[in-house]
C-alpha cells in the first residue's frame, strides 16, 4: 500500500519561517524513501492541506498520515485541522486519512527542546 | 553570577496549548537546579516577557538568556521579541539580556521532529 505523509505547519509571511519545516520534511523523506512526504500550511504559505493532499492522492497514496508540526495544540490543531481533514476525507473517501498527535506532544521532541535550551546557555 | 532563563512562547486561547512548554520549562529546571527558569508568552497567556523578566530581576539574576520556543522564526521572533527585549534592557540595564536562537533552528530539535514524525506512522 502506497503511503503518504502530510506535515502540517502554521505558515507565516516571512519566507525564512518555513526553513525548519522543510528541513523536517527532507529528513523524513531521506529516512523513508518509499514514503511520499508533503509539507502543507494553514495560512500565508502554500500549498494548503487540500492541495498537498490532492498531490498525494494523484500519486496513488492509499493511506495518508497527517502530522501537525505545532508545539502546542490549540485551536489550529484541535479545530481548524480536523475541519480541513474532513474536507479531504469527503473529497477522497477511498483514501485512509489518519490524524496524528502534534509533534510538540511527543516526549522525545519535548526532551530535545529541553536539552537544546540548556545547551544554548553554554554556547552563547 | 545568578542566571535566569526566559522561555518565550506564542500563547493561545486554549489552556491546554501551553502544556508542552510547561513541560520543557520543568525539564530544564530539573536539569539545571541553579537556574531560575521562567516561561513567558507573546499573547493570550500570562506572564508576558516584561513580567517574567521582572521576576528574574527580582530574584537577583544578573544574566538572562531568552530562548524562543518557536519552530519557525518569522515576525514574532524577528520583530516582536527584539522590541520586547529592548524594553527589558531599558528597564533593567544592569542585567545582561542574551537573545538565543529559536528552538526550531537547533539541529537536534529538527532531527527529533523528523524521527518522531517517522515513528508516528508505525504506532498509529
Coordinates of N, CA and C in Angstrom, one line a residue:
Chain A
X1 N 0.8 -1.2 0.0 CA 0.0 0.0 0.0 C 0.9 1.2 0.0
X2 N 0.6 2.1 -0.9 CA 1.4 3.4 -1.0 C 1.0 4.3 0.1
X3 N 2.0 4.9 0.8 CA 1.7 5.7 1.9 C 2.2 7.2 1.7
X4 N 1.4 8.1 2.2 CA 1.9 9.5 2.2 C 1.9 10.1 3.6
X5 N 2.7 11.1 3.7 CA 2.8 11.9 5.0 C 2.6 13.3 4.7
X6 N 1.6 13.9 5.4 CA 1.3 15.4 5.3 C 1.8 16.0 6.6
X7 N 2.9 16.8 6.4 CA 3.4 17.6 7.6 C 2.7 19.0 7.5
X8 N 1.9 19.3 8.6 CA 1.0 20.5 8.5 C 1.6 21.5 9.5
X9 N 2.0 22.7 8.9 CA 2.5 23.7 9.8 C 1.7 25.0 9.6
X10 N 1.9 26.0 10.5 CA 1.1 27.2 10.5 C 1.3 28.1 9.3
X11 N 2.5 28.4 8.9 CA 2.8 29.3 7.9 C 3.0 30.7 8.4
X12 N 3.7 31.6 7.7 CA 4.0 33.0 8.1 C 4.3 33.8 6.9
X13 N 4.3 35.1 7.1 CA 4.6 36.0 6.0 C 6.1 35.9 5.6
X14 N 7.0 35.7 6.5 CA 8.4 35.7 6.3 C 8.8 34.4 5.7
X15 N 9.4 34.4 4.5 CA 9.7 33.1 3.8 C 10.7 32.3 4.5
X16 N 11.5 32.9 5.4 CA 12.5 32.1 6.1 C 11.9 31.3 7.2
X17 N 10.6 31.6 7.5 CA 9.9 30.9 8.6 C 9.8 29.4 8.3
X18 N 9.7 29.0 7.0 CA 9.4 27.6 6.7 C 10.7 26.7 6.7
X19 N 11.8 27.3 6.9 CA 13.1 26.5 6.7 C 13.1 25.3 7.6
X20 N 12.8 25.4 8.9 CA 12.9 24.2 9.8 C 11.9 23.2 9.4
X21 N 10.8 23.6 8.8 CA 9.7 22.6 8.4 C 10.2 21.9 7.2
X22 N 10.8 22.6 6.2 CA 11.3 22.0 5.0 C 12.4 21.0 5.4
X23 N 13.2 21.4 6.4 CA 14.3 20.5 6.9 C 13.7 19.2 7.5
X24 N 12.6 19.3 8.3 CA 12.0 18.1 8.8 C 11.5 17.2 7.7
X25 N 10.8 17.9 6.7 CA 10.3 17.1 5.6 C 11.4 16.4 4.8
X26 N 12.5 17.1 4.6 CA 13.6 16.5 3.8 C 14.2 15.3 4.6
X27 N 14.3 15.4 5.9 CA 14.9 14.4 6.7 C 14.0 13.1 6.8
X28 N 12.7 13.4 6.9 CA 11.8 12.2 6.9 C 11.8 11.5 5.6
X29 N 11.9 12.3 4.5 CA 11.9 11.7 3.1 C 13.2 10.9 2.9
X30 N 14.3 11.4 3.4 CA 15.5 10.6 3.3 C 15.5 9.3 4.1
X31 N 14.8 9.4 5.3 CA 14.8 8.2 6.2 C 13.8 7.2 5.7
X32 N 12.7 7.7 5.0 CA 11.6 6.8 4.5 C 11.5 6.9 3.0
X33 N 12.4 6.3 2.2 CA 12.4 6.6 0.7 C 11.1 6.1 0.0
X34 N 10.3 5.2 0.6 CA 9.1 4.8 -0.1 C 7.9 5.7 0.2
X35 N 8.1 6.6 1.2 CA 7.0 7.5 1.6 C 7.0 8.8 0.8
X36 N 5.8 9.2 0.4 CA 5.6 10.5 -0.3 C 5.4 11.5 0.8
X37 N 6.3 12.4 1.0 CA 6.2 13.4 2.1 C 5.9 14.8 1.5
X38 N 4.8 15.4 2.0 CA 4.4 16.7 1.6 C 4.3 17.6 2.8
X39 N 4.7 18.9 2.6 CA 4.5 19.9 3.6 C 3.3 20.8 3.2
X40 N 2.5 21.1 4.2 CA 1.3 21.9 3.9 C 1.1 22.9 5.0
X41 N 0.5 24.1 4.7 CA 0.4 25.2 5.6 C -1.1 25.6 5.8
X42 N -1.3 26.1 7.0 CA -2.7 26.6 7.4 C -2.9 28.0 6.7
X43 N -1.9 28.8 6.7 CA -2.1 30.2 6.1 C -0.8 30.8 5.7
X44 N -0.9 31.8 4.9 CA 0.3 32.6 4.5 C 1.2 31.9 3.5
X45 N 1.3 30.6 3.6 CA 2.2 29.9 2.7 C 1.4 28.8 1.9
X46 N 1.9 28.3 0.8 CA 1.3 27.3 0.0 C 2.2 26.1 -0.1
X47 N 1.7 24.9 -0.4 CA 0.3 24.6 -0.6 C -0.5 24.5 0.7
X48 N -1.8 24.6 0.6 CA -2.7 24.3 1.8 C -2.8 22.8 1.9
X49 N -3.6 22.4 2.9 CA -3.8 21.0 3.2 C -4.5 20.3 2.0
X50 N -5.5 21.0 1.4 CA -6.3 20.3 0.4 C -5.4 20.1 -0.9
X51 N -4.6 21.1 -1.2 CA -3.7 20.9 -2.4 C -2.7 19.8 -2.2
X52 N -2.0 19.9 -1.0 CA -1.0 18.9 -0.7 C -1.6 17.5 -0.6
X53 N -2.8 17.4 -0.1 CA -3.5 16.1 0.0 C -3.8 15.6 -1.4
X54 N -4.2 16.5 -2.3 CA -4.5 16.1 -3.7 C -3.3 15.6 -4.4
X55 N -2.1 16.2 -4.1 CA -0.9 15.7 -4.7 C -0.6 14.3 -4.3
X56 N -0.9 13.9 -3.0 CA -0.7 12.6 -2.5 C -1.7 11.6 -3.2
X57 N -2.9 12.0 -3.3 CA -3.9 11.2 -4.0 C -3.5 10.9 -5.4
X58 N -3.1 12.0 -6.1 CA -2.7 11.8 -7.5 C -1.5 10.9 -7.6
X59 N -0.7 10.8 -6.6 CA 0.5 9.9 -6.6 C 0.1 8.5 -6.3
X60 N -1.2 8.3 -5.9 CA -1.7 6.9 -5.7 C -1.6 6.5 -4.2
X61 N -1.4 7.4 -3.3 CA -1.4 7.0 -1.9 C -2.7 6.5 -1.4
X62 N -2.7 5.4 -0.7 CA -4.0 4.9 -0.2 C -4.2 5.2 1.3
X63 N -3.1 5.5 1.9 CA -3.1 5.9 3.3 C -2.2 7.2 3.5
X64 N -2.8 8.2 4.1 CA -2.0 9.4 4.4 C -2.1 9.8 5.9
X65 N -0.9 9.9 6.5 CA -0.9 10.3 7.9 C -0.6 11.8 7.9
X66 N -1.4 12.5 8.8 CA -1.2 13.9 8.9 C -0.6 14.2 10.3
X67 N 0.6 14.8 10.2 CA 1.3 15.2 11.5 C 1.4 16.7 11.6
X68 N 0.7 17.2 12.7 CA 0.8 18.7 12.9 C 2.2 19.1 13.4
X69 N 2.9 19.9 12.7 CA 4.2 20.5 13.2 C 3.9 21.7 14.0
X70 N 3.2 21.5 15.1 CA 2.9 22.5 16.1 C 3.4 22.1 17.4
X71 N 4.0 23.0 18.2 CA 4.4 22.7 19.5 C 3.3 22.6 20.5
X72 N 2.4 23.5 20.4 CA 1.2 23.5 21.3 C -0.1 23.1 20.5
X73 N -1.0 22.4 21.1 CA -2.2 22.0 20.4 C -3.3 22.9 20.9
X74 N -3.6 23.9 20.1 CA -4.7 24.8 20.5 C -5.8 24.8 19.3
X75 N -6.4 25.9 19.1 CA -7.5 25.9 18.1 C -7.0 25.5 16.7
X76 N -5.8 25.8 16.3 CA -5.4 25.4 14.9 C -5.4 23.9 14.8
X77 N -4.8 23.2 15.8 CA -4.7 21.7 15.7 C -6.0 21.1 16.1
X78 N -6.7 21.6 17.1 CA -7.9 20.9 17.6 C -9.2 21.2 16.8
X79 N -9.2 22.4 16.1 CA -10.4 22.8 15.4 C -10.2 23.0 13.9
X80 N -9.2 23.8 13.5 CA -9.0 24.1 12.1 C -8.6 22.9 11.3
X81 N -7.6 22.1 11.8 CA -7.1 21.0 11.1 C -8.1 19.9 10.9
X82 N -8.9 19.5 12.0 CA -9.9 18.5 11.7 C -10.9 18.9 10.6
X83 N -11.3 20.1 10.6 CA -12.2 20.6 9.5 C -11.6 20.4 8.1
X84 N -10.3 20.8 8.0 CA -9.7 20.7 6.7 C -9.5 19.2 6.3
X85 N -9.3 18.4 7.3 CA -9.2 16.9 7.1 C -10.5 16.3 6.7
X86 N -11.6 16.8 7.3 CA -12.9 16.3 7.0 C -13.2 16.6 5.5
X87 N -12.8 17.7 5.0 CA -13.0 18.1 3.6 C -12.2 17.1 2.7
X88 N -11.0 16.8 3.1 CA -10.2 15.9 2.3 C -10.8 14.5 2.3
X89 N -11.3 14.1 3.5 CA -12.0 12.8 3.5 C -13.2 12.7 2.6
X90 N -13.9 13.8 2.6 CA -15.2 13.8 1.8 C -14.8 13.8 0.3
X91 N -13.7 14.5 -0.1 CA -13.3 14.6 -1.5 C -12.6 13.3 -1.9
X92 N -12.0 12.6 -1.0 CA -11.2 11.4 -1.4 C -11.6 10.3 -0.4
X93 N -12.8 9.7 -0.4 CA -13.2 8.8 0.6 C -12.5 7.4 0.5
X94 N -11.8 7.1 -0.6 CA -11.2 5.8 -0.7 C -9.8 5.8 0.0
X95 N -9.3 7.0 0.3 CA -8.0 7.1 1.0 C -8.2 7.1 2.5
X96 N -7.3 6.5 3.2 CA -7.4 6.4 4.6 C -6.6 7.6 5.2
X97 N -7.3 8.6 5.8 CA -6.6 9.8 6.3 C -6.5 9.6 7.8
X98 N -5.3 9.7 8.3 CA -5.0 9.4 9.7 C -4.4 10.6 10.4
X99 N -5.2 11.2 11.3 CA -4.6 12.4 12.0 C -3.8 11.9 13.2
X100 N -2.6 12.4 13.3 CA -1.6 12.0 14.4 C -1.5 13.1 15.4
X101 N -0.8 12.9 16.5 CA -0.6 13.9 17.5 C 0.3 15.0 17.0
X102 N 0.1 16.2 17.7 CA 1.0 17.3 17.4 C 2.4 16.9 17.8
X103 N 3.4 17.4 17.0 CA 4.8 17.0 17.2 C 5.3 17.4 18.6
X104 N 4.7 18.5 19.0 CA 5.2 19.1 20.4 C 4.6 18.3 21.5
X105 N 3.7 17.3 21.3 CA 3.2 16.4 22.3 C 4.0 15.1 22.4
X106 N 5.0 15.0 21.5 CA 5.8 13.8 21.5 C 7.0 14.0 22.5
X107 N 7.1 13.0 23.4 CA 8.1 13.1 24.5 C 9.5 13.4 24.1
X108 N 9.9 12.7 23.0 CA 11.3 12.9 22.6 C 11.5 14.3 22.0
X109 N 10.5 14.9 21.5 CA 10.6 16.3 21.0 C 10.7 17.3 22.1
X110 N 9.9 17.1 23.1 CA 10.0 17.9 24.3 C 11.3 17.8 25.0
X111 N 11.8 16.6 25.1 CA 13.1 16.3 25.7 C 14.2 17.0 24.9
X112 N 14.1 16.9 23.5 CA 15.1 17.6 22.7 C 15.1 19.1 22.9
X113 N 13.9 19.7 23.0 CA 13.9 21.1 23.3 C 14.5 21.5 24.6
X114 N 14.2 20.7 25.6 CA 14.8 21.0 27.0 C 16.3 20.9 26.9
X115 N 16.8 19.9 26.3 CA 18.3 19.7 26.1 C 18.9 20.9 25.3
X116 N 18.2 21.3 24.3 CA 18.7 22.3 23.4 C 18.7 23.7 24.2
X117 N 17.7 23.9 24.9 CA 17.6 25.2 25.7 C 18.7 25.2 26.7
X118 N 18.9 24.1 27.4 CA 20.0 24.1 28.4 C 21.4 24.3 27.7
X119 N 21.6 23.7 26.5 CA 22.8 23.7 25.8 C 23.1 25.1 25.3
X120 N 22.1 25.9 24.9 CA 22.2 27.2 24.3 C 22.9 28.1 25.3
X121 N 22.6 27.9 26.6 CA 23.1 28.8 27.7 C 24.7 28.7 27.7
X122 N 25.2 27.6 27.3 CA 26.7 27.4 27.4 C 27.4 27.8 26.2
X123 N 26.7 27.9 25.0 CA 27.4 28.2 23.8 C 27.4 29.6 23.4
X124 N 26.6 30.5 24.2 CA 26.4 31.9 23.7 C 27.7 32.7 24.0
Chain B
X1 N 27.7 34.2 39.4 CA 26.6 35.1 38.8 C 25.3 34.3 38.7
X2 N 24.3 34.8 39.2 CA 23.0 34.2 39.2 C 22.4 34.3 37.8
X3 N 21.9 33.2 37.2 CA 21.4 33.2 35.8 C 20.0 32.9 35.8
X4 N 19.3 33.5 34.8 CA 17.9 33.2 34.5 C 17.7 32.7 33.1
X5 N 16.6 32.0 32.9 CA 16.3 31.6 31.5 C 14.8 31.9 31.3
X6 N 14.6 32.7 30.2 CA 13.2 33.0 29.8 C 12.9 32.2 28.6
X7 N 11.9 31.3 28.7 CA 11.4 30.6 27.6 C 10.2 31.3 27.0
X8 N 10.3 31.7 25.8 CA 9.3 32.6 25.2 C 8.5 31.9 24.2
X9 N 7.2 31.8 24.4 CA 6.3 31.0 23.5 C 5.2 31.9 23.0
X10 N 4.4 31.5 22.1 CA 3.4 32.4 21.4 C 2.2 32.6 22.3
X11 N 1.7 31.5 22.9 CA 0.4 31.6 23.7 C -0.8 31.3 22.8
X12 N -1.9 30.9 23.4 CA -3.1 30.6 22.7 C -4.3 30.7 23.7
X13 N -5.5 30.7 23.1 CA -6.7 30.8 24.0 C -6.9 29.5 24.7
X14 N -6.6 28.4 24.1 CA -6.8 27.1 24.7 C -5.8 26.8 25.8
X15 N -6.2 26.6 27.1 CA -5.3 26.5 28.1 C -4.4 25.2 28.0
X16 N -4.9 24.2 27.2 CA -4.1 23.0 27.0 C -2.9 23.3 26.1
X17 N -2.9 24.4 25.4 CA -1.9 24.7 24.5 C -0.5 24.8 25.1
X18 N -0.5 25.3 26.4 CA 0.8 25.6 27.0 C 1.5 24.3 27.6
X19 N 0.8 23.2 27.6 CA 1.4 22.0 28.3 C 2.8 21.6 27.8
X20 N 3.1 21.5 26.5 CA 4.4 21.1 26.1 C 5.5 22.2 26.6
X21 N 5.1 23.4 26.6 CA 6.0 24.5 27.0 C 6.3 24.4 28.5
X22 N 5.3 24.1 29.3 CA 5.5 23.9 30.7 C 6.4 22.7 31.0
X23 N 6.2 21.7 30.2 CA 7.0 20.5 30.3 C 8.5 20.8 30.0
X24 N 8.7 21.6 28.9 CA 10.1 22.0 28.6 C 10.7 22.8 29.8
X25 N 9.9 23.7 30.3 CA 10.5 24.5 31.4 C 10.8 23.7 32.6
X26 N 9.9 22.7 32.9 CA 10.1 21.8 34.1 C 11.4 21.0 33.9
X27 N 11.5 20.5 32.7 CA 12.7 19.6 32.4 C 14.0 20.4 32.5
X28 N 14.0 21.6 32.0 CA 15.3 22.4 32.0 C 15.6 22.7 33.5
X29 N 14.5 23.1 34.3 CA 14.7 23.4 35.7 C 15.3 22.2 36.5
X30 N 14.8 21.0 36.1 CA 15.3 19.8 36.8 C 16.7 19.6 36.5
X31 N 17.1 19.8 35.2 CA 18.4 19.6 34.7 C 19.4 20.6 35.2
X32 N 18.9 21.9 35.5 CA 19.8 23.0 35.9 C 19.3 23.6 37.2
X33 N 19.5 22.9 38.3 CA 18.9 23.4 39.5 C 19.3 24.8 40.0
X34 N 20.4 25.3 39.5 CA 20.7 26.7 40.0 C 20.1 27.8 39.1
X35 N 19.5 27.4 38.0 CA 19.0 28.3 37.0 C 17.5 28.6 37.4
X36 N 17.2 29.9 37.3 CA 15.8 30.3 37.5 C 15.1 30.3 36.1
X37 N 14.2 29.4 35.9 CA 13.6 29.2 34.6 C 12.2 29.7 34.6
X38 N 11.9 30.7 33.7 CA 10.5 31.3 33.6 C 10.0 31.1 32.2
X39 N 8.7 30.8 32.1 CA 8.0 30.7 30.8 C 7.2 32.0 30.6
X40 N 7.3 32.6 29.4 CA 6.6 33.8 29.1 C 5.9 33.7 27.7
X41 N 4.9 34.5 27.6 CA 4.1 34.4 26.3 C 3.9 35.7 25.6
X42 N 3.8 35.6 24.3 CA 3.6 36.8 23.5 C 2.2 37.4 23.6
X43 N 1.2 36.4 23.6 CA -0.2 36.9 23.7 C -1.1 35.8 24.2
X44 N -2.3 36.1 24.6 CA -3.3 35.2 25.1 C -3.0 34.6 26.5
X45 N -1.8 34.4 26.8 CA -1.4 33.8 28.1 C -0.5 34.7 28.9
X46 N -0.4 34.5 30.2 CA 0.4 35.3 31.1 C 1.4 34.3 31.8
X47 N 2.6 34.9 32.2 CA 3.0 36.2 32.1 C 3.6 36.6 30.8
X48 N 3.6 37.9 30.5 CA 4.3 38.4 29.3 C 5.8 38.4 29.6
X49 N 6.5 38.8 28.5 CA 8.0 38.8 28.7 C 8.4 39.8 29.8
X50 N 7.8 41.0 29.8 CA 8.2 42.0 30.8 C 8.0 41.5 32.2
X51 N 6.9 40.9 32.5 CA 6.6 40.4 33.8 C 7.5 39.3 34.2
X52 N 7.7 38.4 33.3 CA 8.6 37.2 33.6 C 10.0 37.7 33.8
X53 N 10.4 38.7 33.0 CA 11.8 39.2 33.2 C 11.9 39.9 34.5
X54 N 10.9 40.6 34.9 CA 10.9 41.3 36.2 C 11.0 40.3 37.4
X55 N 10.4 39.2 37.2 CA 10.5 38.1 38.2 C 12.0 37.7 38.4
X56 N 12.7 37.5 37.2 CA 14.1 37.1 37.3 C 15.0 38.2 37.9
X57 N 14.7 39.4 37.5 CA 15.4 40.6 38.1 C 15.3 40.6 39.6
X58 N 14.0 40.4 40.1 CA 13.7 40.5 41.5 C 14.4 39.3 42.2
X59 N 14.6 38.2 41.5 CA 15.3 37.1 42.1 C 16.8 37.3 42.1
X60 N 17.3 38.4 41.5 CA 18.7 38.7 41.6 C 19.5 38.2 40.4
X61 N 18.9 37.8 39.3 CA 19.6 37.3 38.1 C 20.4 38.5 37.5
X62 N 21.6 38.2 37.2 CA 22.5 39.2 36.5 C 22.6 38.9 35.0
X63 N 22.3 37.7 34.6 CA 22.3 37.4 33.2 C 21.0 36.5 32.9
X64 N 20.3 36.9 31.9 CA 19.1 36.2 31.5 C 19.2 35.8 30.0
X65 N 19.1 34.5 29.7 CA 19.0 34.1 28.3 C 17.6 33.9 27.9
X66 N 17.3 34.4 26.7 CA 15.9 34.3 26.2 C 15.9 33.3 25.0
X67 N 15.2 32.2 25.2 CA 15.1 31.2 24.2 C 13.7 31.2 23.6
X68 N 13.5 31.6 22.3 CA 12.2 31.5 21.7 C 11.8 30.0 21.5
X69 N 10.6 29.6 22.1 CA 10.1 28.3 21.8 C 9.2 28.4 20.6
X70 N 9.8 28.7 19.5 CA 9.1 28.8 18.2 C 9.8 27.8 17.2
X71 N 9.0 27.1 16.4 CA 9.7 26.3 15.4 C 10.2 27.1 14.2
X72 N 9.4 28.0 13.7 CA 9.8 28.9 12.7 C 10.1 30.3 13.2
X73 N 11.1 30.9 12.6 CA 11.4 32.3 13.0 C 10.9 33.3 12.0
X74 N 9.7 33.8 12.3 CA 9.1 34.8 11.4 C 9.0 36.2 12.2
X75 N 7.9 36.9 12.0 CA 7.8 38.2 12.6 C 7.8 38.2 14.1
X76 N 7.2 37.2 14.7 CA 7.2 37.1 16.2 C 8.6 37.1 16.8
X77 N 9.4 36.2 16.2 CA 10.8 36.0 16.7 C 11.7 37.2 16.2
X78 N 11.6 37.6 15.0 CA 12.5 38.6 14.4 C 12.1 40.0 14.7
X79 N 10.9 40.3 15.0 CA 10.5 41.7 15.2 C 9.9 41.9 16.6
X80 N 8.8 41.1 16.9 CA 8.1 41.4 18.2 C 9.0 41.2 19.4
X81 N 9.7 40.0 19.4 CA 10.6 39.7 20.5 C 11.7 40.7 20.8
X82 N 12.5 41.1 19.7 CA 13.5 42.1 20.0 C 13.0 43.4 20.6
X83 N 11.8 43.8 20.2 CA 11.3 45.0 20.7 C 10.9 44.8 22.2
X84 N 10.4 43.7 22.6 CA 10.0 43.4 24.0 C 11.3 43.3 24.8
X85 N 12.4 42.7 24.2 CA 13.6 42.6 24.9 C 14.3 43.9 25.0
X86 N 14.2 44.8 24.1 CA 14.7 46.2 24.2 C 14.1 46.9 25.4
X87 N 12.8 46.7 25.6 CA 12.1 47.3 26.7 C 12.7 46.8 28.0
X88 N 13.0 45.5 28.1 CA 13.5 44.9 29.3 C 14.9 45.4 29.6
X89 N 15.7 45.6 28.5 CA 17.1 46.1 28.6 C 17.0 47.5 29.2
X90 N 16.1 48.3 28.6 CA 16.0 49.7 29.1 C 15.5 49.8 30.5
X91 N 14.6 48.9 30.9 CA 14.1 48.9 32.3 C 15.2 48.4 33.3
X92 N 16.0 47.4 32.9 CA 17.0 46.8 33.7 C 18.3 46.7 33.1
X93 N 19.0 47.9 33.0 CA 20.2 48.0 32.2 C 21.4 47.2 32.8
X94 N 21.3 46.9 34.1 CA 22.5 46.2 34.7 C 22.4 44.7 34.5
X95 N 21.3 44.2 34.0 CA 21.2 42.8 33.7 C 21.6 42.6 32.3
X96 N 22.3 41.5 32.1 CA 22.8 41.1 30.7 C 21.7 40.2 30.1
X97 N 21.0 40.8 29.1 CA 19.9 40.0 28.4 C 20.5 39.5 27.1
X98 N 20.4 38.2 26.9 CA 21.0 37.5 25.8 C 19.9 36.8 25.0
X99 N 19.7 37.2 23.8 CA 18.7 36.6 22.9 C 19.3 35.4 22.2
X100 N 18.7 34.2 22.3 CA 19.2 33.0 21.7 C 18.4 32.7 20.4
X101 N 18.9 31.7 19.7 CA 18.2 31.2 18.5 C 16.9 30.6 18.9
X102 N 16.0 30.6 17.9 CA 14.7 29.9 18.1 C 15.0 28.4 18.2
X103 N 14.2 27.7 19.0 CA 14.4 26.3 19.3 C 14.3 25.4 18.1
X104 N 13.4 25.9 17.1 CA 13.2 25.1 15.9 C 14.4 25.3 14.9
X105 N 15.4 26.1 15.2 CA 16.5 26.2 14.4 C 17.7 25.4 14.9
X106 N 17.5 24.7 16.0 CA 18.5 23.9 16.6 C 18.5 22.5 15.9
X107 N 19.6 22.0 15.4 CA 19.6 20.8 14.6 C 19.0 19.6 15.3
X108 N 19.4 19.5 16.6 CA 18.9 18.3 17.4 C 17.4 18.3 17.5
X109 N 16.8 19.5 17.5 CA 15.3 19.6 17.6 C 14.7 19.2 16.3
X110 N 15.2 19.7 15.2 CA 14.8 19.3 13.9 C 14.8 17.8 13.7
X111 N 16.0 17.2 14.1 CA 16.2 15.8 14.0 C 15.2 15.0 14.8
X112 N 14.9 15.5 16.0 CA 13.9 14.8 16.9 C 12.5 14.9 16.3
X113 N 12.2 16.0 15.6 CA 10.8 16.1 15.0 C 10.8 15.1 13.8
X114 N 11.9 15.0 13.0 CA 11.8 14.1 11.9 C 11.7 12.6 12.3
X115 N 12.5 12.3 13.4 CA 12.4 10.9 13.9 C 11.0 10.7 14.5
X116 N 10.4 11.6 15.2 CA 9.1 11.5 15.8 C 8.0 11.3 14.7
X117 N 8.1 12.1 13.6 CA 7.1 12.0 12.5 C 7.2 10.6 11.9
X118 N 8.4 10.1 11.6 CA 8.6 8.8 11.0 C 8.0 7.7 12.0
X119 N 8.3 7.9 13.3 CA 7.8 6.9 14.3 C 6.3 6.9 14.4
X120 N 5.7 8.0 14.3 CA 4.2 8.1 14.5 C 3.5 7.2 13.4
X121 N 4.1 7.1 12.3 CA 3.5 6.3 11.2 C 3.4 4.9 11.6
X122 N 4.2 4.4 12.5 CA 4.3 3.0 12.8 C 3.5 2.6 14.0
X123 N 3.1 3.7 14.8 CA 2.4 3.4 16.1 C 0.9 3.7 16.0
X124 N 0.5 4.2 14.9 CA -0.9 4.6 14.8 C -1.8 3.3 14.7

